[in-house]
mmCIF file of C-alpha atoms and ligand atoms in Angstrom:
data_model
loop_
_atom_site.group_PDB
_atom_site.id
_atom_site.type_symbol
_atom_site.label_atom_id
_atom_site.label_comp_id
_atom_site.label_asym_id
_atom_site.label_seq_id
_atom_site.Cartn_x
_atom_site.Cartn_y
_atom_site.Cartn_z
ATOM 1 C CA MET A 1 95.226 78.270 129.961
ATOM 2 C CA ASN A 2 92.367 78.111 132.364
ATOM 3 C CA ILE A 3 93.843 76.593 135.525
ATOM 4 C CA ARG A 4 90.394 75.655 136.792
ATOM 5 C CA LEU A 5 89.992 73.235 133.880
ATOM 6 C CA LEU A 6 92.907 71.212 135.238
ATOM 7 C CA PHE A 7 91.113 70.501 138.474
ATOM 8 C CA SER A 8 87.477 70.576 137.481
ATOM 9 C CA PHE A 9 87.027 67.037 136.109
ATOM 10 C CA ALA A 10 84.231 65.336 137.934
ATOM 11 C CA ALA A 11 85.164 62.135 139.747
ATOM 12 C CA ALA A 12 82.198 59.894 139.060
ATOM 13 C CA SER A 13 83.252 56.248 139.128
ATOM 14 C CA SER A 14 83.935 53.721 141.870
ATOM 15 C CA VAL A 15 87.693 53.867 141.256
ATOM 16 C CA ALA A 16 87.998 57.617 140.603
ATOM 17 C CA GLY A 17 88.406 58.617 144.257
ATOM 18 C CA GLU A 18 91.246 56.208 144.885
ATOM 19 C CA VAL A 19 92.949 57.087 141.583
ATOM 20 C CA ASP A 20 92.857 60.760 142.553
ATOM 21 C CA PHE A 21 94.105 60.017 146.055
ATOM 22 C CA PHE A 22 96.926 57.907 144.649
ATOM 23 C CA PHE A 23 97.817 60.675 142.195
ATOM 24 C CA TRP A 24 98.039 63.362 144.872
ATOM 25 C CA ILE A 25 100.041 61.125 147.242
ATOM 26 C CA MET A 26 102.420 60.431 144.358
ATOM 27 C CA VAL A 27 102.712 64.161 143.635
ATOM 28 C CA ALA A 28 103.323 64.888 147.329
ATOM 29 C CA LEU A 29 105.892 62.101 147.716
ATOM 30 C CA CYS A 30 107.828 62.988 144.554
ATOM 31 C CA GLY A 31 107.530 66.681 145.405
ATOM 32 C CA THR A 32 108.876 66.105 148.924
ATOM 33 C CA VAL A 33 111.798 63.995 147.728
ATOM 34 C CA ALA A 34 112.653 66.423 144.907
ATOM 35 C CA THR A 35 112.415 69.434 147.232
ATOM 36 C CA GLY A 36 114.517 67.683 149.875
ATOM 37 C CA ILE A 37 117.248 66.902 147.348
ATOM 38 C CA ALA A 38 117.171 70.437 145.961
ATOM 39 C CA ILE A 39 117.406 71.999 149.435
ATOM 40 C CA PHE A 40 120.281 69.719 150.438
ATOM 41 C CA LEU A 41 122.058 70.509 147.151
ATOM 42 C CA ILE A 42 121.765 74.267 147.630
ATOM 43 C CA TYR A 43 122.739 73.993 151.316
ATOM 44 C CA SER A 44 125.826 71.924 150.415
ATOM 45 C CA ALA A 45 126.816 74.304 147.644
ATOM 46 C CA ILE A 46 126.788 77.213 150.096
ATOM 47 C CA ARG A 47 128.156 75.409 153.154
ATOM 48 C CA PHE A 48 130.963 73.495 151.452
ATOM 49 C CA HIS A 49 132.007 75.787 148.632
ATOM 50 C CA ARG A 50 135.743 76.353 148.107
ATOM 51 C CA LYS A 51 136.792 79.284 150.242
ATOM 52 C CA HIS A 52 140.284 79.913 148.854
ATOM 53 C CA GLY A 53 141.971 79.010 145.595
ATOM 54 C CA ASN A 54 144.165 76.102 146.711
ATOM 55 C CA GLU A 55 141.700 74.394 149.091
ATOM 56 C CA MET A 56 141.381 70.620 148.576
ATOM 57 C CA GLY A 57 138.199 68.695 149.273
ATOM 58 C CA SER A 58 138.248 65.880 151.812
ATOM 59 C CA GLN A 59 136.591 62.578 150.875
ATOM 60 C CA ILE A 60 134.343 60.807 153.363
ATOM 61 C CA ARG A 61 133.897 57.172 152.392
ATOM 62 C CA ASN A 62 131.726 54.364 153.694
ATOM 63 C CA TYR A 63 129.504 56.256 156.080
ATOM 64 C CA ILE A 64 127.250 53.219 156.380
ATOM 65 C CA PRO A 65 124.278 54.647 158.328
ATOM 66 C CA ALA A 66 123.763 57.436 155.786
ATOM 67 C CA GLU A 67 124.083 55.065 152.848
ATOM 68 C CA ILE A 68 121.582 52.628 154.318
ATOM 69 C CA ALA A 69 119.191 55.474 155.100
ATOM 70 C CA TRP A 70 119.175 57.003 151.641
ATOM 71 C CA ILE A 71 118.831 53.621 149.955
ATOM 72 C CA ALA A 72 116.308 51.995 152.284
ATOM 73 C CA ILE A 73 113.913 54.855 152.995
ATOM 74 C CA PRO A 74 113.199 55.886 149.384
ATOM 75 C CA PHE A 75 113.167 52.212 148.362
ATOM 76 C CA LEU A 76 110.503 51.326 150.919
ATOM 77 C CA LEU A 77 108.431 54.415 150.183
ATOM 78 C CA PHE A 78 108.412 53.884 146.449
ATOM 79 C CA MET A 79 107.895 50.115 146.705
ATOM 80 C CA ALA A 80 104.846 50.870 148.826
ATOM 81 C CA MET A 81 103.601 53.167 146.055
ATOM 82 C CA PHE A 82 104.349 50.410 143.532
ATOM 83 C CA ALA A 83 102.321 47.875 145.537
ATOM 84 C CA TRP A 84 99.422 50.282 145.956
ATOM 85 C CA GLY A 85 99.573 51.276 142.283
ATOM 86 C CA SER A 86 99.576 47.624 141.195
ATOM 87 C CA LYS A 87 96.570 46.843 143.338
ATOM 88 C CA LEU A 88 94.762 49.835 141.881
ATOM 89 C CA TYR A 89 95.765 48.824 138.365
ATOM 90 C CA PHE A 90 94.356 45.325 138.820
ATOM 91 C CA ASP A 91 91.146 46.776 140.245
ATOM 92 C CA ILE A 92 90.832 48.929 137.137
ATOM 93 C CA GLU A 93 91.729 46.118 134.732
ATOM 94 C CA ARG A 94 89.579 43.324 136.166
ATOM 95 C CA PRO A 95 85.840 43.708 135.641
ATOM 96 C CA PRO A 96 83.733 42.478 138.574
ATOM 97 C CA ASN A 97 81.828 39.245 137.933
ATOM 98 C CA ASN A 98 78.446 40.925 138.077
ATOM 99 C CA ALA A 99 79.267 43.509 135.390
ATOM 100 C CA ILE A 100 76.803 44.158 132.565
ATOM 101 C CA THR A 101 78.487 43.468 129.231
ATOM 102 C CA MET A 102 78.254 46.059 126.490
ATOM 103 C CA TYR A 103 80.173 46.338 123.259
ATOM 104 C CA ALA A 104 81.795 49.312 121.569
ATOM 105 C CA VAL A 105 83.370 49.517 118.140
ATOM 106 C CA GLY A 106 85.658 52.390 117.283
ATOM 107 C CA LYS A 107 85.668 53.568 113.703
ATOM 108 C CA GLN A 108 87.029 56.652 111.951
ATOM 109 C CA TRP A 109 85.538 58.741 113.525
ATOM 110 C CA MET A 110 82.849 57.562 115.847
ATOM 111 C CA TRP A 111 82.014 55.195 118.699
ATOM 112 C CA LYS A 112 79.320 52.610 118.021
ATOM 113 C CA VAL A 113 77.878 50.981 121.119
ATOM 114 C CA GLN A 114 75.678 47.882 121.348
ATOM 115 C CA HIS A 115 73.707 46.907 124.427
ATOM 116 C CA PRO A 116 72.793 43.264 125.110
ATOM 117 C CA GLU A 117 69.122 44.328 125.125
ATOM 118 C CA GLY A 118 69.484 45.473 121.519
ATOM 119 C CA GLN A 119 69.911 49.237 121.783
ATOM 120 C CA ARG A 120 72.530 50.728 119.541
ATOM 121 C CA GLU A 121 74.068 54.131 120.034
ATOM 122 C CA ILE A 122 76.570 56.321 118.234
ATOM 123 C CA ASN A 123 78.848 58.576 120.285
ATOM 124 C CA GLU A 124 76.574 58.069 123.262
ATOM 125 C CA LEU A 125 76.491 55.465 125.975
ATOM 126 C CA HIS A 126 73.712 55.149 128.512
ATOM 127 C CA ILE A 127 74.569 53.266 131.689
ATOM 128 C CA PRO A 128 72.922 52.732 135.064
ATOM 129 C CA VAL A 129 74.477 54.267 138.165
ATOM 130 C CA GLY A 130 75.723 51.787 140.764
ATOM 131 C CA ARG A 131 76.173 48.835 138.414
ATOM 132 C CA PRO A 132 79.570 47.850 137.010
ATOM 133 C CA VAL A 133 79.586 47.957 133.227
ATOM 134 C CA LYS A 134 82.108 45.971 131.234
ATOM 135 C CA LEU A 135 82.828 47.172 127.728
ATOM 136 C CA THR A 136 84.337 44.872 125.141
ATOM 137 C CA LEU A 137 86.096 47.075 122.621
ATOM 138 C CA THR A 138 87.418 46.645 119.121
ATOM 139 C CA SER A 139 88.151 48.795 116.100
ATOM 140 C CA GLU A 140 87.156 48.548 112.458
ATOM 141 C CA ASP A 141 90.187 50.414 111.193
ATOM 142 C CA VAL A 142 93.007 51.965 113.205
ATOM 143 C CA ILE A 143 93.942 52.206 116.889
ATOM 144 C CA HIS A 144 91.595 54.344 118.956
ATOM 145 C CA SER A 145 91.443 54.801 122.702
ATOM 146 C CA PHE A 146 88.324 54.882 124.855
ATOM 147 C CA PHE A 147 88.865 57.600 127.426
ATOM 148 C CA VAL A 148 86.408 58.755 130.080
ATOM 149 C CA PRO A 149 88.188 61.306 132.281
ATOM 150 C CA ALA A 150 85.444 61.444 134.891
ATOM 151 C CA PHE A 151 85.722 57.658 135.376
ATOM 152 C CA ARG A 152 89.545 57.728 135.291
ATOM 153 C CA THR A 153 89.576 54.974 132.666
ATOM 154 C CA LYS A 154 91.407 54.851 129.360
ATOM 155 C CA GLN A 155 91.719 51.776 127.175
ATOM 156 C CA ASP A 156 93.310 51.340 123.769
ATOM 157 C CA VAL A 157 90.945 49.989 121.126
ATOM 158 C CA LEU A 158 92.757 47.813 118.619
ATOM 159 C CA PRO A 159 91.755 46.477 115.214
ATOM 160 C CA GLY A 160 91.701 42.669 115.075
ATOM 161 C CA ARG A 161 91.333 41.987 118.766
ATOM 162 C CA TYR A 162 89.184 42.569 121.817
ATOM 163 C CA THR A 163 90.194 44.667 124.757
ATOM 164 C CA THR A 164 88.008 45.402 127.759
ATOM 165 C CA THR A 165 87.420 48.194 130.188
ATOM 166 C CA TRP A 166 84.928 48.560 133.003
ATOM 167 C CA PHE A 167 83.523 51.250 135.234
ATOM 168 C CA GLU A 168 80.801 51.793 137.772
ATOM 169 C CA ALA A 169 79.300 55.258 137.732
ATOM 170 C CA THR A 170 78.640 56.635 141.192
ATOM 171 C CA GLN A 171 76.720 59.787 140.319
ATOM 172 C CA PRO A 172 74.079 60.424 137.680
ATOM 173 C CA GLY A 173 75.292 62.838 135.061
ATOM 174 C CA LYS A 174 76.630 63.437 131.601
ATOM 175 C CA TYR A 175 80.322 62.749 131.144
ATOM 176 C CA HIS A 176 82.692 63.345 128.262
ATOM 177 C CA LEU A 177 83.935 60.438 126.182
ATOM 178 C CA PHE A 178 87.083 61.037 124.150
ATOM 179 C CA CYS A 179 89.238 59.179 121.687
ATOM 180 C CA ALA A 180 92.705 59.438 123.196
ATOM 181 C CA GLU A 181 94.772 58.016 120.351
ATOM 182 C CA TYR A 182 95.500 60.054 117.251
ATOM 183 C CA CYS A 183 93.520 58.239 114.568
ATOM 184 C CA GLY A 184 93.368 60.541 111.575
ATOM 185 C CA THR A 185 92.000 63.859 110.383
ATOM 186 C CA LYS A 186 88.925 63.976 112.580
ATOM 187 C CA HIS A 187 90.422 62.374 115.676
ATOM 188 C CA SER A 188 89.549 65.464 117.700
ATOM 189 C CA GLY A 189 85.918 65.071 116.670
ATOM 190 C CA MET A 190 85.710 61.473 117.873
ATOM 191 C CA ILE A 191 84.000 62.449 121.082
ATOM 192 C CA GLY A 192 80.779 61.593 122.782
ATOM 193 C CA TRP A 193 78.838 61.506 126.011
ATOM 194 C CA ILE A 194 78.222 58.943 128.680
ATOM 195 C CA TYR A 195 74.874 59.274 130.386
ATOM 196 C CA ALA A 196 74.881 57.764 133.850
ATOM 197 C CA MET A 197 71.261 57.335 134.893
ATOM 198 C CA PRO A 198 69.498 56.194 138.065
ATOM 199 C CA PRO A 199 68.616 52.490 137.612
ATOM 200 C CA ALA A 200 64.881 53.055 137.239
ATOM 201 C CA GLU A 201 65.422 55.721 134.610
ATOM 202 C CA TYR A 202 67.879 53.449 132.817
ATOM 203 C CA GLN A 203 65.299 50.653 132.748
ATOM 204 C CA ARG A 204 62.834 53.097 131.212
ATOM 205 C CA TRP A 205 65.429 54.139 128.643
ATOM 206 C CA LEU A 206 66.032 50.467 127.782
ATOM 207 C CA THR A 207 62.386 49.843 127.082
ATOM 208 C CA GLU A 208 62.215 52.706 124.597
ATOM 209 C CA GLY A 209 63.390 51.635 121.169
ATOM 210 C CA ALA A 210 65.144 48.300 120.636
ATOM 211 C CA ALA A 211 62.446 47.240 118.220
ATOM 212 C CA GLU A 212 64.926 44.892 116.576
ATOM 213 C CA GLY A 213 65.154 42.662 119.634
ATOM 214 C CA SER A 214 68.146 41.763 121.731
ATOM 215 C CA LEU A 215 71.725 41.658 120.533
ATOM 216 C CA SER A 216 71.788 37.866 120.761
ATOM 217 C CA SER A 217 68.588 37.542 118.736
ATOM 218 C CA ARG A 218 70.174 39.739 116.071
ATOM 219 C CA GLY A 219 73.136 37.380 116.219
ATOM 220 C CA GLU A 220 70.825 34.408 115.779
ATOM 221 C CA LYS A 221 69.428 36.062 112.657
ATOM 222 C CA PHE A 222 72.964 36.389 111.260
ATOM 223 C CA PHE A 223 73.640 32.778 112.276
ATOM 224 C CA HIS A 224 70.977 31.676 109.813
ATOM 225 C CA GLN A 225 71.498 34.426 107.249
ATOM 226 C CA PHE A 226 75.179 33.585 106.772
ATOM 227 C CA GLY A 227 74.593 29.846 106.644
ATOM 228 C CA CYS A 228 76.250 28.966 109.958
ATOM 229 C CA ALA A 229 73.287 26.777 110.896
ATOM 230 C CA ASN A 230 73.852 24.510 107.880
ATOM 231 C CA CYS A 231 76.921 22.950 109.467
ATOM 232 C CA HIS A 232 76.723 23.875 113.163
ATOM 233 C CA HIS A 233 73.782 21.797 114.372
ATOM 234 C CA PHE A 234 72.299 21.903 117.857
ATOM 235 C CA TYR A 235 70.613 18.494 117.941
ATOM 236 C CA ASP A 236 73.005 16.188 116.125
ATOM 237 C CA GLN A 237 76.587 16.252 115.033
ATOM 238 C CA GLY A 238 77.002 18.455 111.953
ATOM 239 C CA ARG A 239 80.105 18.887 109.888
ATOM 240 C CA CYS A 240 81.238 21.576 112.291
ATOM 241 C CA PRO A 241 81.279 21.679 116.111
ATOM 242 C CA ASN A 242 78.049 22.037 118.042
ATOM 243 C CA LEU A 243 78.179 25.481 119.604
ATOM 244 C CA ARG A 244 75.745 24.887 122.460
ATOM 245 C CA ASN A 245 77.180 25.364 125.938
ATOM 246 C CA LEU A 246 80.536 26.203 124.449
ATOM 247 C CA TYR A 247 81.188 29.618 125.953
ATOM 248 C CA GLY A 248 83.827 29.528 128.651
ATOM 249 C CA ARG A 249 84.693 25.858 128.031
ATOM 250 C CA THR A 250 88.135 24.464 127.319
ATOM 251 C CA VAL A 251 88.422 23.241 123.748
ATOM 252 C CA GLN A 252 90.867 20.566 122.630
ATOM 253 C CA LEU A 253 92.437 21.476 119.295
ATOM 254 C CA ALA A 254 93.697 19.200 116.544
ATOM 255 C CA SER A 255 97.151 20.625 117.140
ATOM 256 C CA GLY A 256 97.163 19.153 120.653
ATOM 257 C CA GLU A 257 96.806 22.545 122.307
ATOM 258 C CA THR A 258 93.778 23.689 124.260
ATOM 259 C CA VAL A 259 92.038 27.030 124.196
ATOM 260 C CA VAL A 260 89.339 28.616 126.331
ATOM 261 C CA ALA A 261 86.276 29.461 124.255
ATOM 262 C CA ASP A 262 86.098 33.156 125.066
ATOM 263 C CA GLU A 263 85.008 36.116 122.958
ATOM 264 C CA SER A 264 88.400 36.404 121.249
ATOM 265 C CA TYR A 265 88.351 32.709 120.305
ATOM 266 C CA PHE A 266 84.843 33.090 118.870
ATOM 267 C CA ARG A 267 85.895 36.122 116.887
ATOM 268 C CA GLU A 268 88.966 34.443 115.454
ATOM 269 C CA SER A 269 87.053 31.273 114.582
ATOM 270 C CA ILE A 270 84.390 33.271 112.736
ATOM 271 C CA LEU A 271 86.807 35.432 110.752
ATOM 272 C CA ASP A 272 89.588 32.878 110.259
ATOM 273 C CA PRO A 273 88.157 29.385 110.909
ATOM 274 C CA ASN A 274 91.378 27.534 110.048
ATOM 275 C CA ALA A 275 93.378 29.315 112.723
ATOM 276 C CA LYS A 276 92.278 26.827 115.394
ATOM 277 C CA ILE A 277 90.731 23.510 114.314
ATOM 278 C CA VAL A 278 88.800 21.631 117.008
ATOM 279 C CA TYR A 279 90.045 18.086 117.656
ATOM 280 C CA GLY A 280 88.119 15.600 115.518
ATOM 281 C CA PHE A 281 87.111 18.121 112.842
ATOM 282 C CA GLN A 282 88.512 18.948 109.412
ATOM 283 C CA SER A 283 90.086 22.182 108.244
ATOM 284 C CA ASN A 284 88.946 24.112 105.152
ATOM 285 C CA ILE A 285 85.279 23.294 105.677
ATOM 286 C CA MET A 286 84.052 26.632 106.943
ATOM 287 C CA PRO A 287 84.485 29.655 104.673
ATOM 288 C CA ASN A 288 86.531 32.601 105.808
ATOM 289 C CA PHE A 289 84.316 35.464 106.947
ATOM 290 C CA THR A 290 86.945 38.189 106.943
ATOM 291 C CA GLY A 291 85.466 41.047 104.934
ATOM 292 C CA GLN A 292 82.026 39.399 104.915
ATOM 293 C CA LEU A 293 81.050 40.531 108.387
ATOM 294 C CA ASN A 294 81.660 43.830 110.103
ATOM 295 C CA GLU A 295 82.705 44.014 113.743
ATOM 296 C CA GLU A 296 79.179 44.766 114.914
ATOM 297 C CA GLN A 297 77.825 41.652 113.202
ATOM 298 C CA VAL A 298 80.632 39.583 114.727
ATOM 299 C CA ILE A 299 79.715 40.974 118.151
ATOM 300 C CA ALA A 300 76.051 40.056 117.601
ATOM 301 C CA LEU A 301 77.064 36.506 116.640
ATOM 302 C CA ILE A 302 79.276 36.208 119.704
ATOM 303 C CA SER A 303 76.436 37.468 121.856
ATOM 304 C CA PHE A 304 74.269 34.688 120.395
ATOM 305 C CA LEU A 305 76.962 32.073 121.085
ATOM 306 C CA LYS A 306 77.239 33.311 124.671
ATOM 307 C CA ALA A 307 73.478 33.092 125.058
ATOM 308 C CA LEU A 308 73.744 29.434 124.019
ATOM 309 C CA GLY A 309 75.259 28.938 127.465
ATOM 310 C CA PRO A 310 76.495 27.819 129.777
ATOM 311 C CA GLN A 311 75.980 30.403 132.463
ATOM 312 C CA PRO A 312 79.066 30.865 134.602
ATOM 313 C CA GLY A 313 79.497 28.306 137.346
ATOM 314 C CA THR A 314 76.220 26.492 136.791
ATOM 315 C CA GLY A 315 76.955 24.378 133.732
ATOM 316 C CA GLN A 316 73.381 25.148 132.733
ATOM 317 C CA PRO A 317 72.240 26.782 129.516
ATOM 318 C CA SER A 318 71.189 30.381 129.815
ATOM 319 C CA SER A 319 67.594 31.388 130.079
ATOM 320 C CA SER A 320 67.485 32.937 126.628
ATOM 321 C CA GLY A 321 64.245 32.195 124.868
ATOM 322 C CA THR A 322 66.015 31.950 121.521
ATOM 323 C CA VAL A 323 68.069 28.906 122.367
ATOM 324 C CA PRO A 324 67.172 25.441 121.082
ATOM 325 C CA LYS A 325 66.760 22.659 123.613
ATOM 326 C CA GLY A 326 69.106 19.736 123.860
ATOM 327 C CA TYR A 327 72.692 19.318 124.818
ATOM 328 C CA GLY A 328 75.347 18.030 122.454
ATOM 329 C CA THR A 329 78.483 16.227 123.512
ATOM 330 C CA GLN A 330 81.227 15.879 120.988
ATOM 331 C CA PRO A 331 84.937 15.348 120.658
ATOM 332 C CA GLY A 332 87.135 18.216 121.614
ATOM 333 C CA ILE A 333 84.834 20.082 123.944
ATOM 334 C CA ALA A 334 85.085 19.555 127.676
ATOM 335 C CA GLY A 335 82.038 18.638 129.736
ATOM 336 C CA PRO A 336 79.972 20.887 132.015
ATOM 337 C CA GLY A 337 81.875 22.824 134.608
ATOM 338 C CA ALA A 338 85.267 22.152 133.006
ATOM 339 C CA THR A 339 86.065 25.817 133.069
ATOM 340 C CA SER A 340 83.902 28.810 133.385
ATOM 341 C CA ASN A 341 84.532 32.280 132.204
ATOM 342 C CA SER A 342 82.774 34.467 134.663
ATOM 343 C CA ASN A 343 81.837 37.251 132.296
ATOM 344 C CA SER A 344 79.025 35.750 130.265
ATOM 345 C CA GLN A 345 76.267 37.875 131.697
ATOM 346 C CA VAL A 346 74.445 38.405 128.425
ATOM 347 C CA GLN A 347 71.006 37.563 129.696
ATOM 348 C CA GLU A 348 71.399 37.685 133.426
ATOM 349 C CA ARG A 349 70.545 41.132 134.664
HETATM 350 CU CU1 CUA B 401 89.777 57.557 117.256
HETATM 351 CU CU2 CUA B 401 91.391 59.214 117.821
#
């Protein structure tokens, strides 16, 4: 095996440097401890070996300073690594508030990416350098894993739910994207490229193509095409909840529980509407869309619902041109500012 390959991965994201540093400190610490134990073991075997046949060993018990030392020192060292590792883990798991949201769907055997501006890509992902990008991931079939070695990020992609990952590229370039979960015959071919571009170049790339309009406008098209608009009204109370300014709010359910209206809640309510009935509304009114919509269409619809506002922290509708005017209040849905999910940056760039 080519040893250079082991060390030649580019480190091109905002967390990559610290991940590498952490890794090498961990290697050094474990290596030092393991070497120390091995040396002491060999030394003891030579120094204290039985010199004649009937020699008896002498037991030394309760040598407190040594016991405290070998418990406390490794404990403190490795707890420090645990604390550092946890902090790093949370940095990697929590997308910054100003992240651009993109969507990726894994499918045997390809990655399908959707940008909020409307671009769609297969096995390619174009991102700007110096901006955090949050990816919402799901799968249409089996478990995949979104792995970008140069960014030091790997996230399982599961059917039936959303997971997220984020990264901020620090250097322009072309980086490998892998599927890191065995997902069938052509798993090894489920690879692609991430193109990290200078912001100006990325803006230029965005303006090429995207003739179909933004992701949320595609979602709006589906909203009418699949008959959602017949019951979900924006101006008056329809048979189903008004979806304006819903994103990020706390919703009171008929069961007495509450739920935050995030992407996963939207997805579940589209595919299995009876799973969570909003307080004051009836069950079995909305048809089940499982099998009617693919994951990309669901993502477009969710993007539309997010564009219906509110923007995080403001309680105001977003600036999307596709959104009807007016603000509906209704049972079950908390008023402005009740809660705010900080990741609804569909329009805000
Ligand atoms: Cu998808 Cu392996």
